[in-house]
mmCIF file with all atom_site columns, C-alpha atoms in Angstrom:
data_model
loop_
_atom_site.group_PDB
_atom_site.id
_atom_site.type_symbol
_atom_site.label_atom_id
_atom_site.label_alt_id
_atom_site.label_comp_id
_atom_site.label_asym_id
_atom_site.label_entity_id
_atom_site.label_seq_id
_atom_site.pdbx_PDB_ins_code
_atom_site.Cartn_x
_atom_site.Cartn_y
_atom_site.Cartn_z
_atom_site.occupancy
_atom_site.B_iso_or_equiv
_atom_site.pdbx_formal_charge
_atom_site.auth_seq_id
_atom_site.auth_comp_id
_atom_site.auth_asym_id
_atom_site.auth_atom_id
_atom_site.pdbx_PDB_model_num
ATOM 1  C CA . MET A 1 1  ? 62.671 28.584 118.467 1.00 87.00 ? 136 MET A CA 1
ATOM 2  C CA . PHE A 1 2  ? 60.054 30.369 120.572 1.00 86.00 ? 137 PHE A CA 1
ATOM 3  C CA . ASP A 1 3  ? 57.884 30.831 117.452 1.00 89.00 ? 138 ASP A CA 1
ATOM 4  C CA . ASP A 1 4  ? 57.562 27.059 116.947 1.00 93.00 ? 139 ASP A CA 1
ATOM 5  C CA . LEU A 1 5  ? 53.876 26.228 117.408 1.00 90.00 ? 140 LEU A CA 1
ATOM 6  C CA . CYS A 1 6  ? 54.804 22.603 118.160 1.00 90.00 ? 141 CYS A CA 1
ATOM 7  C CA . GLY A 1 7  ? 57.395 23.629 120.767 1.00 94.00 ? 142 GLY A CA 1
ATOM 8  C CA . LEU A 1 8  ? 57.516 22.048 124.212 1.00 94.00 ? 143 LEU A CA 1
ATOM 9  C CA . ASP A 1 9  ? 57.446 24.367 127.212 1.00 94.00 ? 144 ASP A CA 1
ATOM 10 C CA . GLU A 1 10 ? 57.952 22.975 130.720 1.00 94.00 ? 145 GLU A CA 1
ATOM 11 C CA . ILE A 1 11 ? 59.027 24.273 134.101 1.00 96.00 ? 146 ILE A CA 1
ATOM 12 C CA . ASP A 1 12 ? 62.597 23.476 135.168 1.00 93.00 ? 147 ASP A CA 1
ATOM 13 C CA . ARG A 1 13 ? 62.333 21.795 138.591 1.00 92.00 ? 148 ARG A CA 1
ATOM 14 C CA . ARG A 1 14 ? 65.899 20.452 138.817 1.00 91.00 ? 149 ARG A CA 1
ATOM 15 C CA . PHE A 1 15 ? 67.088 23.060 141.339 1.00 92.00 ? 150 PHE A CA 1
ATOM 16 C CA . ASN A 1 16 ? 65.745 25.906 143.462 1.00 93.00 ? 151 ASN A CA 1
ATOM 17 C CA . TYR A 1 17 ? 66.921 28.871 141.392 1.00 91.00 ? 152 TYR A CA 1
ATOM 18 C CA . GLY A 1 18 ? 65.052 31.456 143.446 1.00 92.00 ? 153 GLY A CA 1
ATOM 19 C CA . GLU A 1 19 ? 62.829 32.110 140.405 1.00 94.00 ? 154 GLU A CA 1
ATOM 20 C CA . ASP A 1 20 ? 60.674 30.083 138.034 1.00 95.00 ? 155 ASP A CA 1
ATOM 21 C CA . ARG A 1 21 ? 62.688 28.843 135.064 1.00 96.00 ? 156 ARG A CA 1
ATOM 22 C CA . PHE A 1 22 ? 61.327 27.180 131.977 1.00 96.00 ? 157 PHE A CA 1
ATOM 23 C CA . ASN A 1 23 ? 62.812 24.945 129.293 1.00 96.00 ? 158 ASN A CA 1
ATOM 24 C CA . PHE A 1 24 ? 61.521 25.379 125.753 1.00 96.00 ? 159 PHE A CA 1
ATOM 25 C CA . THR A 1 25 ? 62.357 23.010 122.899 1.00 97.00 ? 160 THR A CA 1
ATOM 26 C CA . GLY A 1 26 ? 61.594 24.131 119.360 1.00 96.00 ? 161 GLY A CA 1
ATOM 27 C CA . MET A 1 27 ? 62.831 24.347 115.781 1.00 95.00 ? 162 MET A CA 1
ATOM 28 C CA . ALA A 1 28 ? 64.896 27.343 114.661 1.00 94.00 ? 163 ALA A CA 1
ATOM 29 C CA . GLY A 1 29 ? 66.695 27.627 111.355 1.00 92.00 ? 164 GLY A CA 1
ATOM 30 C CA . GLY A 1 30 ? 66.350 23.898 110.708 1.00 93.00 ? 165 GLY A CA 1
ATOM 31 C CA . ALA A 1 31 ? 67.871 22.915 114.074 1.00 96.00 ? 166 ALA A CA 1
ATOM 32 C CA . LEU A 1 32 ? 66.080 21.639 117.166 1.00 97.00 ? 167 LEU A CA 1
ATOM 33 C CA . LEU A 1 33 ? 67.136 23.776 120.126 1.00 97.00 ? 168 LEU A CA 1
ATOM 34 C CA . THR A 1 34 ? 66.400 23.850 123.838 1.00 97.00 ? 169 THR A CA 1
ATOM 35 C CA . GLY A 1 35 ? 66.478 27.134 125.694 1.00 96.00 ? 170 GLY A CA 1
ATOM 36 C CA . THR A 1 36 ? 66.062 28.027 129.342 1.00 97.00 ? 171 THR A CA 1
ATOM 37 C CA . TYR A 1 37 ? 64.346 31.286 130.192 1.00 97.00 ? 172 TYR A CA 1
ATOM 38 C CA . THR A 1 38 ? 62.675 33.174 133.016 1.00 97.00 ? 173 THR A CA 1
ATOM 39 C CA . ASP A 1 39 ? 60.296 36.100 133.408 1.00 93.00 ? 174 ASP A CA 1
ATOM 40 C CA . ARG A 1 40 ? 61.885 38.990 135.298 1.00 93.00 ? 175 ARG A CA 1
ATOM 41 C CA . ASN A 1 41 ? 59.699 42.013 135.924 1.00 92.00 ? 176 ASN A CA 1
ATOM 42 C CA . GLY A 1 42 ? 57.490 41.241 132.937 1.00 93.00 ? 177 GLY A CA 1
ATOM 43 C CA . ARG A 1 43 ? 60.405 40.681 130.532 1.00 94.00 ? 178 ARG A CA 1
ATOM 44 C CA . PHE A 1 44 ? 61.583 37.323 129.268 1.00 92.00 ? 179 PHE A CA 1
ATOM 45 C CA . ARG A 1 45 ? 65.283 36.669 129.901 1.00 96.00 ? 180 ARG A CA 1
ATOM 46 C CA . ILE A 1 46 ? 67.052 33.906 128.019 1.00 96.00 ? 181 ILE A CA 1
ATOM 47 C CA . ILE A 1 47 ? 69.459 32.078 130.307 1.00 96.00 ? 182 ILE A CA 1
ATOM 48 C CA . SER A 1 48 ? 70.834 29.560 127.816 1.00 95.00 ? 183 SER A CA 1
ATOM 49 C CA . ALA A 1 49 ? 70.222 27.985 124.408 1.00 95.00 ? 184 ALA A CA 1
ATOM 50 C CA . ARG A 1 50 ? 71.789 24.878 122.920 1.00 96.00 ? 185 ARG A CA 1
ATOM 51 C CA . LYS A 1 51 ? 71.182 21.959 120.586 1.00 97.00 ? 186 LYS A CA 1
ATOM 52 C CA . ALA A 1 52 ? 68.511 19.641 122.016 1.00 97.00 ? 187 ALA A CA 1
ATOM 53 C CA . THR A 1 53 ? 69.713 16.395 123.587 1.00 97.00 ? 188 THR A CA 1
ATOM 54 C CA . ARG A 1 54 ? 68.591 13.039 122.190 1.00 97.00 ? 189 ARG A CA 1
ATOM 55 C CA . ASN A 1 55 ? 65.969 12.738 124.965 1.00 96.00 ? 190 ASN A CA 1
ATOM 56 C CA . GLU A 1 56 ? 64.653 16.267 124.256 1.00 95.00 ? 191 GLU A CA 1
ATOM 57 C CA . GLN A 1 57 ? 64.526 15.457 120.530 1.00 96.00 ? 192 GLN A CA 1
ATOM 58 C CA . ASP A 1 58 ? 62.565 12.265 121.207 1.00 96.00 ? 193 ASP A CA 1
ATOM 59 C CA . ASN A 1 59 ? 60.077 14.118 123.442 1.00 94.00 ? 194 ASN A CA 1
ATOM 60 C CA . TYR A 1 60 ? 59.615 16.865 120.860 1.00 95.00 ? 195 TYR A CA 1
ATOM 61 C CA . PHE A 1 61 ? 58.982 14.554 117.916 1.00 94.00 ? 196 PHE A CA 1
ATOM 62 C CA . ARG A 1 62 ? 56.769 12.226 119.982 1.00 93.00 ? 197 ARG A CA 1
ATOM 63 C CA . GLN A 1 63 ? 54.397 15.066 120.915 1.00 90.00 ? 198 GLN A CA 1
ATOM 64 C CA . ALA A 1 64 ? 54.555 16.757 117.489 1.00 75.00 ? 199 ALA A CA 1
ATOM 65 C CA . LEU A 1 65 ? 53.208 13.667 115.682 1.00 70.00 ? 200 LEU A CA 1
#
């Protein structure tokens, strides 16, 4: 999903996590996924990954066109 050149990357501002977290939506293996990740000491750490919600799908396809 992180290799998707049309992927959406945005900061996650829902809560104060004590670190910057980002949400990335992109295609992987024919499925549209959304993952949350952070940068810890110069290394990317994936926090979660799941199927994109309807709203995330709409945002992705709206910007990709």
